[in-house]
Coordinates of C-alpha atoms in Angstrom, one line a residue:
M1 CA -0.1 0.0 0.0
K2 CA 2.8 2.3 1.0
G3 CA 4.5 1.6 -2.3
K4 CA 1.4 2.4 -4.4
M5 CA 1.1 5.8 -2.3
K6 CA 4.8 6.6 -3.1
A7 CA 4.3 6.0 -6.9
I8 CA 1.2 8.2 -6.8
I9 CA 3.1 11.0 -5.2
K10 CA 6.1 10.6 -7.6
I11 CA 3.6 10.8 -10.6
F12 CA 1.9 14.0 -9.0
L13 CA 5.3 15.7 -8.5
L14 CA 6.5 14.8 -12.0
G15 CA 3.2 16.3 -13.4
L16 CA 3.8 19.5 -11.5
L17 CA 7.3 19.8 -12.6
L18 CA 6.3 19.3 -16.4
A19 CA 3.5 21.9 -16.0
G20 CA 6.1 24.3 -14.6
I21 CA 8.4 23.7 -17.5
L22 CA 5.5 24.2 -20.0
I23 CA 4.5 27.4 -18.4
T24 CA 8.0 28.9 -18.7
L25 CA 8.3 27.9 -22.4
P26 CA 7.3 30.6 -25.1
S27 CA 3.8 29.9 -26.4
C28 CA 4.7 30.6 -30.1
W29 CA 8.2 29.4 -30.8
D30 CA 8.0 30.2 -34.5
H31 CA 6.0 33.3 -34.1
R32 CA 6.7 36.0 -36.7
E33 CA 5.6 39.6 -36.8
V34 CA 3.3 40.6 -39.8
E35 CA 5.8 43.4 -40.6
Q36 CA 8.4 40.7 -41.2
L37 CA 6.2 38.8 -43.7
G38 CA 5.7 39.3 -47.4
I39 CA 1.9 38.3 -47.4
V40 CA 1.3 36.7 -50.8
M41 CA -2.3 37.4 -52.3
A42 CA -1.8 36.0 -55.8
T43 CA 0.6 33.7 -57.5
G44 CA 1.1 33.2 -61.3
V45 CA 3.1 30.6 -63.3
E46 CA 4.0 30.9 -66.9
P47 CA 6.6 29.5 -69.3
A48 CA 10.0 31.3 -69.9
S49 CA 12.7 30.7 -72.5
G50 CA 14.9 27.6 -72.3
G51 CA 12.3 25.4 -70.7
R52 CA 12.3 27.5 -67.5
V53 CA 9.3 28.9 -65.6
R54 CA 8.5 32.4 -64.4
I55 CA 6.8 32.9 -61.1
T56 CA 4.9 36.2 -60.3
V57 CA 3.7 37.0 -56.8
Q58 CA 1.5 39.9 -55.5
T59 CA 2.3 40.9 -52.0
V60 CA 0.8 43.4 -49.6
N61 CA 2.7 46.8 -49.4
P62 CA 2.0 47.5 -45.7
A63 CA 3.9 50.8 -45.8
A64 CA 1.7 52.1 -48.5
L65 CA -1.5 51.0 -46.7
G66 CA -0.7 53.0 -43.7
K67 CA -0.5 56.3 -45.7
G68 CA -4.1 57.0 -46.4
A69 CA -7.1 56.4 -48.7
T70 CA -6.9 54.4 -51.9
G71 CA -7.1 56.5 -55.1
T72 CA -7.3 55.9 -58.8
G73 CA -6.5 52.3 -59.8
G74 CA -5.5 51.2 -56.4
V75 CA -2.9 53.9 -55.8
I76 CA -2.6 55.3 -52.3
A77 CA -2.8 59.1 -51.9
G78 CA 0.9 59.8 -52.0
G79 CA 1.8 57.7 -55.1
A80 CA 2.5 54.4 -53.7
K81 CA 0.5 51.2 -54.6
P82 CA -0.9 49.1 -51.8
Y83 CA 0.6 46.1 -53.4
R84 CA 3.8 44.9 -55.1
N85 CA 4.3 42.5 -58.1
R86 CA 7.6 40.5 -58.3
S87 CA 8.6 38.0 -61.0
I88 CA 11.5 35.6 -61.3
E89 CA 12.5 32.8 -63.4
G90 CA 13.8 29.4 -62.5
D91 CA 14.4 25.8 -63.8
T92 CA 11.7 24.6 -61.5
I93 CA 8.9 26.3 -59.6
F94 CA 10.6 25.5 -56.3
E95 CA 13.9 27.0 -57.4
A96 CA 12.1 30.2 -58.7
I97 CA 10.2 30.7 -55.4
R98 CA 13.2 30.0 -53.3
E99 CA 15.2 32.6 -55.3
L100 CA 12.3 35.0 -55.1
S101 CA 12.2 34.5 -51.4
R102 CA 15.9 35.1 -51.1
Q103 CA 15.7 38.5 -53.0
S104 CA 12.5 39.7 -51.2
P105 CA 13.1 42.0 -48.2
R106 CA 10.5 40.0 -46.3
Q107 CA 9.8 36.2 -46.1
L108 CA 7.1 35.2 -48.5
F109 CA 4.0 33.8 -46.7
F110 CA 1.5 32.0 -48.8
A111 CA -1.1 31.0 -46.3
H112 CA -3.3 34.1 -47.4
N113 CA -2.8 33.5 -51.1
Q114 CA -6.3 34.0 -52.6
V115 CA -5.8 33.0 -56.3
I116 CA -3.4 31.1 -58.6
I117 CA -3.2 32.1 -62.3
L118 CA -1.8 29.6 -64.8
S119 CA -0.5 30.6 -68.2
E120 CA -2.7 29.1 -71.0
K121 CA 0.4 28.4 -73.1
L122 CA 1.9 26.4 -70.1
A123 CA -1.3 24.5 -69.6
R124 CA -1.7 23.7 -73.3
E125 CA 2.0 22.8 -74.1
R126 CA 3.8 21.6 -70.9
G127 CA 0.7 20.7 -68.7
V128 CA 0.1 21.7 -65.1
K129 CA 1.3 18.5 -63.3
E130 CA 4.5 19.9 -62.0
V131 CA 2.7 23.2 -61.0
M132 CA -0.1 21.4 -59.1
D133 CA 2.3 19.0 -57.5
F134 CA 4.3 21.8 -56.1
F135 CA 1.2 23.6 -54.7
E136 CA -0.1 20.4 -53.2
R137 CA 3.2 19.7 -51.3
N138 CA 3.5 23.4 -50.2
P139 CA 2.4 23.3 -46.5
Q140 CA 1.3 27.0 -46.7
M141 CA -0.8 26.6 -49.7
R142 CA -4.6 26.1 -49.0
R143 CA -6.5 23.8 -51.2
T144 CA -9.3 26.3 -51.0
T145 CA -7.3 28.8 -53.1
W146 CA -9.0 29.7 -56.4
L147 CA -7.4 28.5 -59.7
L148 CA -7.7 30.3 -63.0
V149 CA -6.2 30.2 -66.5
S150 CA -5.3 33.2 -68.7
N151 CA -3.7 33.8 -72.0
R152 CA -2.4 37.2 -70.6
E153 CA 1.0 37.8 -69.0
V154 CA 0.4 37.3 -65.1
A155 CA 2.2 40.5 -64.3
E156 CA -0.2 42.5 -66.7
L157 CA -3.2 40.8 -65.1
L158 CA -2.0 41.6 -61.7
D159 CA -1.7 45.2 -62.3
V160 CA -5.3 45.9 -63.4
S161 CA -7.1 47.5 -60.5
G162 CA -10.7 48.3 -60.0
R163 CA -12.3 51.3 -58.3
L164 CA -13.2 49.6 -55.1
E165 CA -10.5 46.9 -54.4
V166 CA -7.2 47.6 -52.9
A167 CA -5.4 45.2 -55.1
P168 CA -6.1 43.3 -58.4
S169 CA -5.9 39.9 -56.5
Q170 CA -8.7 41.1 -54.3
R171 CA -10.7 42.1 -57.4
I172 CA -10.3 38.6 -58.9
F173 CA -11.3 37.1 -55.6
N174 CA -14.5 39.2 -55.5
I175 CA -15.4 38.3 -59.1
V176 CA -15.1 34.6 -58.4
N177 CA -17.2 34.9 -55.3
E178 CA -20.0 36.6 -57.4
R179 CA -20.0 33.6 -59.9
Y180 CA -23.6 32.6 -59.1
R181 CA -24.9 36.0 -60.3
T182 CA -24.3 34.7 -63.9
S183 CA -23.3 31.0 -63.8
E184 CA -21.4 31.5 -66.9
Y185 CA -18.1 30.0 -66.0
A186 CA -17.0 27.1 -64.1
V187 CA -14.2 27.7 -61.6
R188 CA -12.5 25.3 -59.2
M189 CA -10.4 25.4 -56.2
V190 CA -6.9 23.9 -56.0
G191 CA -8.3 20.9 -54.1
N192 CA -11.1 20.3 -56.3
F193 CA -8.8 20.5 -59.4
L194 CA -6.3 18.0 -57.9
E195 CA -9.1 15.5 -57.3
L196 CA -10.2 15.8 -60.9
M197 CA -6.7 15.3 -62.1
E198 CA -6.6 12.0 -60.1
S199 CA -10.0 11.0 -61.2
E200 CA -10.5 8.0 -63.7
S201 CA -13.9 9.3 -64.8
T202 CA -14.0 13.1 -64.9
Q203 CA -11.6 15.4 -66.5
P204 CA -10.4 18.8 -64.8
F205 CA -11.6 22.3 -65.7
T206 CA -11.6 25.8 -64.3
A207 CA -12.3 29.4 -65.3
V208 CA -10.6 31.6 -67.8
I209 CA -9.7 35.2 -66.8
D210 CA -8.9 38.1 -69.3
I211 CA -8.4 41.8 -69.5
I212 CA -11.1 43.7 -71.4
P213 CA -11.4 47.4 -72.3
N214 CA -13.8 49.2 -69.9
Q215 CA -16.8 50.0 -71.9
A216 CA -18.2 52.2 -69.1
R217 CA -15.5 54.7 -69.6
P218 CA -16.2 57.1 -72.5
S219 CA -13.4 57.9 -74.9
D220 CA -14.6 61.4 -75.3
S221 CA -12.8 63.7 -73.0
R222 CA -15.9 65.9 -72.7
H223 CA -17.5 63.1 -70.6
N224 CA -14.6 62.5 -68.3
F225 CA -15.4 65.1 -65.8
I226 CA -14.8 63.7 -62.3
S227 CA -16.3 65.2 -59.1
E228 CA -14.2 66.0 -56.2
G229 CA -13.5 62.9 -54.2
Q230 CA -14.7 60.6 -57.0
T231 CA -12.4 58.0 -58.5
P232 CA -12.5 57.8 -62.3
E233 CA -13.2 54.5 -64.1
P234 CA -10.0 52.5 -65.0
H235 CA -9.3 52.1 -68.7
E236 CA -9.3 48.3 -68.4
N237 CA -11.0 45.7 -66.3
L238 CA -10.7 42.1 -65.4
E239 CA -13.3 39.5 -66.6
I240 CA -13.9 35.9 -66.2
N241 CA -15.3 34.8 -69.5
G242 CA -15.5 31.0 -70.0
T243 CA -13.9 27.7 -69.0
A244 CA -10.8 25.9 -69.7
V245 CA -11.2 22.1 -70.0
F246 CA -8.4 19.7 -69.6
R247 CA -7.4 16.2 -70.7
R248 CA -5.6 15.0 -67.6
D249 CA -3.0 17.8 -66.9
K250 CA -3.0 19.5 -70.3
M251 CA -5.6 22.0 -71.5
A252 CA -7.6 20.7 -74.4
G253 CA -9.7 23.9 -75.2
R254 CA -12.2 26.5 -74.0
L255 CA -16.0 26.7 -73.5
D256 CA -17.6 30.1 -73.9
E257 CA -20.1 31.5 -71.4
R258 CA -23.1 29.8 -73.0
E259 CA -21.3 26.4 -73.1
S260 CA -20.0 27.0 -69.5
R261 CA -23.5 27.3 -68.3
G262 CA -24.5 24.2 -70.1
L263 CA -21.7 22.3 -68.3
L264 CA -23.0 23.8 -65.0
W265 CA -26.5 22.7 -65.7
V266 CA -25.5 19.1 -66.1
R267 CA -23.4 19.3 -62.9
G268 CA -26.1 20.8 -61.0
E269 CA -24.1 23.9 -60.1
V270 CA -26.5 26.7 -61.6
K271 CA -27.4 28.8 -58.6
G272 CA -28.4 32.0 -60.3
G273 CA -28.3 34.1 -63.4
V274 CA -30.5 35.4 -66.2
I275 CA -32.1 33.4 -69.2
E276 CA -33.1 35.3 -72.2
I277 CA -36.0 33.6 -74.2
P278 CA -37.8 34.9 -77.4
A279 CA -41.2 36.5 -76.8
P280 CA -44.0 34.0 -77.8
K281 CA -45.4 36.3 -80.5
S282 CA -42.3 38.2 -81.7
E283 CA -38.8 36.7 -81.9
K284 CA -37.4 40.1 -82.2
K285 CA -38.5 40.8 -78.6
S286 CA -37.2 39.0 -75.6
I287 CA -38.1 38.0 -72.0
S288 CA -35.6 37.9 -69.1
L289 CA -36.1 35.2 -66.5
E290 CA -34.0 35.3 -63.3
I291 CA -32.8 31.8 -62.2
L292 CA -33.7 31.1 -58.5
R293 CA -32.5 27.5 -58.1
S294 CA -32.0 24.2 -59.9
K295 CA -31.4 20.5 -59.3
T296 CA -29.9 17.9 -61.6
K297 CA -30.0 14.1 -61.6
L298 CA -28.0 11.9 -63.9
E299 CA -29.4 8.5 -64.8
P300 CA -27.0 6.2 -66.8
E301 CA -28.2 3.1 -68.7
I302 CA -26.3 0.5 -70.7
R303 CA -28.5 -1.2 -73.4
D304 CA -27.0 -3.4 -76.1
G305 CA -23.6 -2.1 -75.5
Q306 CA -24.7 1.6 -75.8
I307 CA -24.3 4.0 -73.0
Y308 CA -27.2 6.3 -72.4
I309 CA -27.3 9.2 -69.9
K310 CA -30.6 10.9 -69.0
V311 CA -30.1 14.4 -67.6
K312 CA -33.1 15.4 -65.5
I313 CA -33.3 19.1 -64.5
Q314 CA -35.6 20.9 -62.3
E315 CA -35.4 24.7 -62.4
E316 CA -37.3 27.5 -60.8
S317 CA -37.2 31.2 -61.9
N318 CA -38.8 34.6 -61.7
L319 CA -40.0 36.6 -64.5
G320 CA -37.6 39.7 -64.6
E321 CA -38.5 41.7 -67.7
T322 CA -40.6 41.4 -70.8
M323 CA -40.5 43.5 -73.9
E324 CA -44.0 42.0 -75.1
M325 CA -47.4 42.7 -73.7
L326 CA -48.3 39.4 -71.9
D327 CA -51.2 38.6 -69.6
L328 CA -49.6 36.7 -66.9
T329 CA -52.9 35.9 -65.2
K330 CA -53.5 33.3 -67.8
P331 CA -52.0 29.8 -67.0
E332 CA -51.5 29.1 -70.6
V333 CA -49.2 32.1 -71.0
I334 CA -47.0 31.0 -68.0
E335 CA -46.9 27.4 -69.4
E336 CA -45.7 28.7 -72.8
L337 CA -43.0 30.8 -71.2
E338 CA -41.9 27.7 -69.1
A339 CA -41.7 25.5 -72.2
L340 CA -39.6 28.3 -73.9
Q341 CA -37.3 28.4 -71.0
A342 CA -36.9 24.7 -70.8
R343 CA -36.0 24.7 -74.4
E344 CA -33.4 27.3 -73.9
I345 CA -31.8 25.4 -71.1
Q346 CA -31.6 22.3 -73.4
K347 CA -29.8 24.4 -76.0
E348 CA -27.2 25.5 -73.5
I349 CA -26.6 22.0 -72.5
E350 CA -26.5 20.9 -76.2
S351 CA -23.8 23.4 -77.0
A352 CA -21.6 22.3 -74.3
L353 CA -22.1 18.6 -75.1
A354 CA -21.1 19.3 -78.8
R355 CA -17.9 21.1 -77.8
A356 CA -16.9 18.5 -75.2
Q357 CA -17.7 15.3 -77.2
Q358 CA -17.0 16.3 -80.7
D359 CA -14.2 18.8 -80.5
Y360 CA -12.3 18.0 -77.3
G361 CA -13.4 14.5 -76.3
V362 CA -13.2 15.2 -72.6
D363 CA -15.9 14.2 -70.0
V364 CA -16.0 17.2 -67.7
F365 CA -19.8 16.5 -66.9
G366 CA -19.3 13.5 -64.6
F367 CA -20.9 11.0 -66.9
G368 CA -18.2 8.4 -66.2
E369 CA -18.6 8.8 -62.4
A370 CA -22.5 8.2 -62.9
V371 CA -21.8 5.0 -64.8
H372 CA -19.2 4.0 -62.3
R373 CA -21.8 4.3 -59.4
K374 CA -24.5 2.3 -61.2
Y375 CA -22.3 -0.2 -63.0
P376 CA -19.1 -0.8 -60.9
G377 CA -18.5 -4.1 -62.3
Q378 CA -18.7 -3.0 -66.1
W379 CA -16.8 0.2 -65.2
K380 CA -13.6 -1.8 -64.4
E381 CA -13.3 -2.4 -68.1
M382 CA -14.9 0.7 -69.4
K383 CA -12.5 3.0 -67.5
K384 CA -9.5 1.9 -69.5
M385 CA -11.1 3.4 -72.8
W386 CA -13.5 6.0 -71.3
S387 CA -12.0 8.7 -73.5
E388 CA -12.9 6.6 -76.6
L389 CA -16.4 5.8 -75.3
F390 CA -17.4 9.2 -74.1
P391 CA -17.8 10.9 -77.6
G392 CA -20.4 8.1 -78.3
V393 CA -22.5 8.6 -75.2
Q394 CA -26.2 9.3 -76.0
V395 CA -27.6 12.1 -73.9
Q396 CA -31.3 12.5 -73.3
M397 CA -32.6 15.6 -71.6
E398 CA -35.7 16.0 -69.3
V399 CA -36.0 19.7 -68.3
E400 CA -38.8 21.0 -66.1
A401 CA -38.8 24.7 -65.8
K402 CA -41.2 26.6 -63.4
I403 CA -42.0 30.2 -63.1
R404 CA -42.7 30.9 -59.4
R405 CA -43.3 34.6 -59.5
S406 CA -44.1 37.1 -62.2
G407 CA -43.4 40.3 -60.4
L408 CA -45.9 42.8 -58.8
V409 CA -47.8 43.3 -62.1
S410 CA -49.6 40.4 -63.6
K411 CA -51.5 42.1 -66.4
P412 CA -49.8 44.1 -69.1
V413 CA -49.4 47.8 -68.7
E414 CA -51.5 49.5 -71.5
P415 CA -50.1 52.6 -73.1
M416 CA -52.1 55.8 -72.6
Q417 CA -54.6 56.6 -75.3
R418 CA -54.1 60.2 -76.8

């Protein structure tokens, strides 16, 4: 009994000793002040001469941020920009970033990186396997970082500022987060893209970003009057306009906005946007419908060696605007609009299918995964030649479109008689 008591006392004293040691230790042994870090907001990768790669990073400029309000094009009052772009070349991505870190006055910190931009030339010619492998292994890089493709130079992209955002990287991040307002491009995070690269059934894809002239800025100097305290519109703007589709790690081609939404319909990822349909009595006039929600179900079937996929879509919308006099109190009028909307959705899907099956031969829809789930035994053989089987898949569509609300006015507004 005494021996047990002594053992308990020894354990208790040892615990007190360890607790005392832990209390005296610093809480964050690897703690670094923010001022010592080069906080990376965006990273770009593109090819350089001689098989090398060029890395561009956009970092926060804390000295400029502390000087005052942001002015034109993200410039702080006083002339300094609130961000810095740095580029360097290397034989590998790791070597380039290591050299960039060595030359930087602050240690590069990637944990707050919001977006990665890959050169379209790199994606088409060399592929993105090496790039994605590096980002997957980097402990600071988050799998929730947005991934984009562009045919522009990264440094050029990362120097186009908006009126509201402090830095171009923030502008890009905000555009991506507003994707459901149009549902016209299919963007993926790093983690999603990596999963698709490793998939045996579905090919990777992500959105394309470009620089466009700012149509809102008049070229006539007479219209360029700016009130005191007002920021003028920049000459250029950033726009995400379509989707890059891949065959494994190499880019196979692009889908435009219409085709991109067709892809999103099939994948059940349309959450908003506007559909334009022709007016029932005049194709020269149009009706705008606001998408509220949608749901998609894929039903595969194999008959006599032929693969069929039934795409079943349920969609709900509001009537946004009509250029034709319509009496929306009549059920037959609503039913006709719903039929026209269902047909427009089918056309968008058909355009995406034609591009993916006939031009690129890449399954970005998830048809292979649907077949895998229903026919796991047959899939073991089919997966080896899915790229050859996919173009021959017969797709049937069943679209149910419902207009839930027609606005505050149901009857047409009659023009005043004079």
